[in-house]
Structure formats: structure tokens, C-alpha cells
Amino acid sequence: MGKSCCAPGCTQRYTKGSGVQFYRFPAEVDRQNLWISPSFCLPPPRHDWLCNLHFLSSM
Ligand SMILES: [Zn+2]
């Protein structure tokens, strides 16, 4: 079962050795805001995966 990124326009999928990392959203909205970069403007799709492109570099 592969993971794929739920961000609009993003076609990244998890494949072994690709270097792409996937993360789940934290449950708390406050933390979601910390995690999500400003370019990601949809409501948080809970229980979905986001690839590392959409997170702040500090994470
Ligand atoms: Zn993505």
C-alpha cells in the first residue's frame, strides 16, 4: 500500500529510496498551523499524508 501526497498539485508518492518523507497531521489544530507551510491553503485533510515539501524547514 503506497502513500501519496494529498496536497493539491503535488504528485509525490512514497517509493522506497526516493527520499520523499510522508507525515501525518497532528491532531491539534494549533500544531497543524505550525506544521503546514503558508503555501498550503486548504483545510487540513485529517488522516491524510503530506510529503515533506509542505512542511516548514524547521521541522
Ligand atoms: Zn506533497
Short mmCIF file of N, CA, C and O and ligand atoms in Angstrom, two decimals:
data_model
loop_
_atom_site.label_atom_id
_atom_site.label_comp_id
_atom_site.label_asym_id
_atom_site.label_seq_id
_atom_site.Cartn_x
_atom_site.Cartn_y
_atom_site.Cartn_z
N MET A 1 0.86 -1.20 0.00
CA MET A 1 0.00 0.00 0.00
C MET A 1 0.88 1.23 0.00
O MET A 1 1.60 1.50 0.95
N GLY A 2 0.85 2.00 -1.04
CA GLY A 2 1.69 3.19 -1.10
C GLY A 2 1.01 4.39 -0.50
O GLY A 2 -0.20 4.45 -0.37
N LYS A 3 1.81 5.34 -0.16
CA LYS A 3 1.27 6.61 0.30
C LYS A 3 1.40 7.60 -0.84
O LYS A 3 2.35 7.56 -1.61
N SER A 4 0.44 8.49 -0.90
CA SER A 4 0.57 9.57 -1.86
C SER A 4 0.19 10.87 -1.18
O SER A 4 -0.60 10.90 -0.25
N CYS A 5 0.75 11.94 -1.67
CA CYS A 5 0.56 13.24 -1.04
C CYS A 5 -0.82 13.78 -1.39
O CYS A 5 -1.28 13.68 -2.52
N CYS A 6 -1.49 14.37 -0.39
CA CYS A 6 -2.83 14.85 -0.60
C CYS A 6 -2.85 16.34 -0.96
O CYS A 6 -3.92 16.91 -1.15
N ALA A 7 -1.72 16.96 -1.03
CA ALA A 7 -1.70 18.39 -1.35
C ALA A 7 -2.09 18.61 -2.81
O ALA A 7 -1.76 17.80 -3.69
N PRO A 8 -2.81 19.70 -3.07
CA PRO A 8 -3.23 19.98 -4.43
C PRO A 8 -2.04 20.21 -5.35
O PRO A 8 -1.14 20.95 -5.02
N GLY A 9 -2.06 19.54 -6.46
CA GLY A 9 -0.99 19.73 -7.44
C GLY A 9 0.27 18.96 -7.17
O GLY A 9 1.18 18.97 -7.97
N CYS A 10 0.30 18.26 -6.05
CA CYS A 10 1.51 17.53 -5.71
C CYS A 10 1.35 16.08 -6.14
O CYS A 10 0.36 15.43 -5.83
N THR A 11 2.33 15.60 -6.85
CA THR A 11 2.23 14.25 -7.39
C THR A 11 3.20 13.29 -6.71
O THR A 11 3.43 12.20 -7.22
N GLN A 12 3.75 13.72 -5.60
CA GLN A 12 4.73 12.87 -4.95
C GLN A 12 4.07 11.64 -4.35
O GLN A 12 3.00 11.69 -3.76
N ARG A 13 4.74 10.55 -4.50
CA ARG A 13 4.28 9.31 -3.90
C ARG A 13 5.43 8.69 -3.16
O ARG A 13 6.58 8.90 -3.50
N TYR A 14 5.06 7.90 -2.19
CA TYR A 14 6.10 7.24 -1.44
C TYR A 14 6.62 6.05 -2.23
O TYR A 14 5.87 5.15 -2.60
N THR A 15 7.89 6.07 -2.49
CA THR A 15 8.53 4.89 -3.05
C THR A 15 9.85 4.68 -2.32
O THR A 15 10.48 5.64 -1.89
N LYS A 16 10.21 3.47 -2.19
CA LYS A 16 11.43 3.17 -1.45
C LYS A 16 12.64 3.81 -2.12
O LYS A 16 12.82 3.72 -3.32
N GLY A 17 13.43 4.49 -1.31
CA GLY A 17 14.65 5.07 -1.82
C GLY A 17 14.48 6.39 -2.53
O GLY A 17 15.45 6.95 -3.03
N SER A 18 13.25 6.92 -2.56
CA SER A 18 13.04 8.17 -3.27
C SER A 18 13.49 9.37 -2.45
O SER A 18 13.68 10.45 -2.97
N GLY A 19 13.60 9.19 -1.13
CA GLY A 19 13.96 10.30 -0.28
C GLY A 19 12.78 11.15 0.14
O GLY A 19 12.93 12.06 0.94
N VAL A 20 11.61 10.86 -0.41
CA VAL A 20 10.42 11.61 -0.01
C VAL A 20 9.91 11.07 1.31
O VAL A 20 9.80 9.85 1.48
N GLN A 21 9.62 11.97 2.22
CA GLN A 21 9.10 11.54 3.51
C GLN A 21 7.66 11.99 3.64
O GLN A 21 7.28 13.07 3.17
N PHE A 22 6.86 11.17 4.28
CA PHE A 22 5.45 11.50 4.48
C PHE A 22 5.15 11.62 5.96
O PHE A 22 5.68 10.90 6.78
N TYR A 23 4.26 12.57 6.24
CA TYR A 23 3.90 12.84 7.62
C TYR A 23 2.39 12.89 7.75
O TYR A 23 1.70 13.34 6.84
N ARG A 24 1.91 12.49 8.89
CA ARG A 24 0.51 12.67 9.21
C ARG A 24 0.33 13.99 9.93
O ARG A 24 1.22 14.48 10.60
N PHE A 25 -0.87 14.53 9.81
CA PHE A 25 -1.17 15.74 10.54
C PHE A 25 -1.27 15.45 12.03
O PHE A 25 -1.82 14.42 12.42
N PRO A 26 -0.78 16.35 12.84
CA PRO A 26 -1.04 16.24 14.28
C PRO A 26 -2.50 16.52 14.56
O PRO A 26 -3.18 17.17 13.77
N ALA A 27 -2.97 16.04 15.68
CA ALA A 27 -4.40 16.13 15.96
C ALA A 27 -4.82 17.55 16.31
O ALA A 27 -5.95 17.95 16.03
N GLU A 28 -3.92 18.31 16.92
CA GLU A 28 -4.30 19.64 17.39
C GLU A 28 -4.18 20.66 16.27
O GLU A 28 -3.18 20.72 15.58
N VAL A 29 -5.21 21.49 16.16
CA VAL A 29 -5.22 22.49 15.09
C VAL A 29 -4.05 23.45 15.22
O VAL A 29 -3.44 23.85 14.24
N ASP A 30 -3.73 23.82 16.45
CA ASP A 30 -2.61 24.73 16.65
C ASP A 30 -1.33 24.16 16.08
O ASP A 30 -0.52 24.85 15.49
N ARG A 31 -1.15 22.90 16.29
CA ARG A 31 0.07 22.27 15.78
C ARG A 31 0.01 22.12 14.27
O ARG A 31 1.02 22.18 13.59
N GLN A 32 -1.18 21.91 13.76
CA GLN A 32 -1.30 21.82 12.30
C GLN A 32 -0.82 23.10 11.66
O GLN A 32 -0.12 23.09 10.66
N ASN A 33 -1.19 24.23 12.27
CA ASN A 33 -0.78 25.51 11.72
C ASN A 33 0.73 25.67 11.76
O ASN A 33 1.32 26.34 10.92
N LEU A 34 1.35 25.07 12.76
CA LEU A 34 2.80 25.15 12.82
C LEU A 34 3.45 24.28 11.76
O LEU A 34 4.50 24.59 11.23
N TRP A 35 2.80 23.19 11.48
CA TRP A 35 3.40 22.24 10.56
C TRP A 35 3.27 22.67 9.11
O TRP A 35 4.15 22.44 8.30
N ILE A 36 2.14 23.26 8.82
CA ILE A 36 1.83 23.49 7.42
C ILE A 36 2.44 24.79 6.94
O ILE A 36 2.32 25.81 7.58
N SER A 37 3.07 24.73 5.83
CA SER A 37 3.67 25.93 5.28
C SER A 37 2.60 26.87 4.74
O SER A 37 1.49 26.45 4.42
N PRO A 38 2.90 28.16 4.63
CA PRO A 38 1.91 29.13 4.17
C PRO A 38 1.37 28.83 2.78
O PRO A 38 0.29 29.28 2.43
N SER A 39 2.11 28.08 2.00
CA SER A 39 1.66 27.80 0.65
C SER A 39 0.55 26.76 0.61
O SER A 39 -0.08 26.54 -0.41
N PHE A 40 0.34 26.14 1.74
CA PHE A 40 -0.68 25.10 1.79
C PHE A 40 -1.94 25.71 2.37
O PHE A 40 -2.02 25.99 3.56
N CYS A 41 -2.93 25.95 1.53
CA CYS A 41 -4.04 26.80 1.95
C CYS A 41 -5.36 26.05 2.04
O CYS A 41 -6.40 26.66 2.20
N LEU A 42 -5.36 24.77 1.94
CA LEU A 42 -6.61 24.04 2.11
C LEU A 42 -6.86 23.74 3.58
O LEU A 42 -5.93 23.75 4.37
N PRO A 43 -8.10 23.47 3.95
CA PRO A 43 -8.33 22.96 5.30
C PRO A 43 -7.55 21.67 5.49
O PRO A 43 -7.36 20.91 4.55
N PRO A 44 -7.08 21.44 6.69
CA PRO A 44 -6.26 20.25 6.94
C PRO A 44 -7.03 18.97 6.63
O PRO A 44 -8.08 18.72 7.21
N PRO A 45 -6.54 18.19 5.74
CA PRO A 45 -7.17 16.90 5.44
C PRO A 45 -6.72 15.85 6.43
O PRO A 45 -5.72 15.20 6.24
N ARG A 46 -7.45 15.72 7.47
CA ARG A 46 -7.05 14.81 8.53
C ARG A 46 -6.94 13.38 8.02
O ARG A 46 -7.67 12.96 7.14
N HIS A 47 -6.05 12.68 8.62
CA HIS A 47 -5.85 11.28 8.30
C HIS A 47 -5.30 11.09 6.89
O HIS A 47 -5.38 10.02 6.32
N ASP A 48 -4.80 12.16 6.35
CA ASP A 48 -4.13 12.04 5.07
C ASP A 48 -2.64 12.29 5.26
O ASP A 48 -2.21 12.73 6.29
N TRP A 49 -1.93 12.05 4.22
CA TRP A 49 -0.49 12.21 4.27
C TRP A 49 -0.07 13.45 3.51
O TRP A 49 -0.66 13.80 2.49
N LEU A 50 0.96 14.07 4.02
CA LEU A 50 1.61 15.15 3.29
C LEU A 50 3.08 14.81 3.14
O LEU A 50 3.70 14.30 4.06
N CYS A 51 3.61 15.14 2.00
CA CYS A 51 5.03 14.89 1.82
C CYS A 51 5.83 16.04 2.42
O CYS A 51 5.30 17.08 2.81
N ASN A 52 7.12 15.85 2.47
CA ASN A 52 7.97 16.81 3.17
C ASN A 52 8.06 18.16 2.47
O ASN A 52 8.60 19.10 3.02
N LEU A 53 7.53 18.30 1.28
CA LEU A 53 7.60 19.57 0.59
C LEU A 53 6.73 20.64 1.23
O LEU A 53 6.93 21.82 0.99
N HIS A 54 5.77 20.22 2.02
CA HIS A 54 4.77 21.17 2.51
C HIS A 54 4.98 21.56 3.95
O HIS A 54 4.13 22.20 4.55
N PHE A 55 6.08 21.18 4.50
CA PHE A 55 6.34 21.50 5.89
C PHE A 55 7.46 22.51 6.00
O PHE A 55 8.35 22.58 5.14
N LEU A 56 7.39 23.28 7.06
CA LEU A 56 8.43 24.26 7.30
C LEU A 56 9.76 23.56 7.51
O LEU A 56 9.83 22.48 8.08
N SER A 57 10.80 24.24 7.09
CA SER A 57 12.11 23.61 7.14
C SER A 57 12.55 23.35 8.58
O SER A 57 13.39 22.50 8.83
N SER A 58 11.97 24.08 9.52
CA SER A 58 12.37 23.89 10.90
C SER A 58 11.91 22.55 11.45
O SER A 58 12.35 22.11 12.50
N MET A 59 10.99 21.94 10.76
CA MET A 59 10.54 20.63 11.20
C MET A 59 11.52 19.56 10.73
O MET A 59 11.33 18.41 10.91
ZN ZN B 1 3.29 16.82 -1.46
#
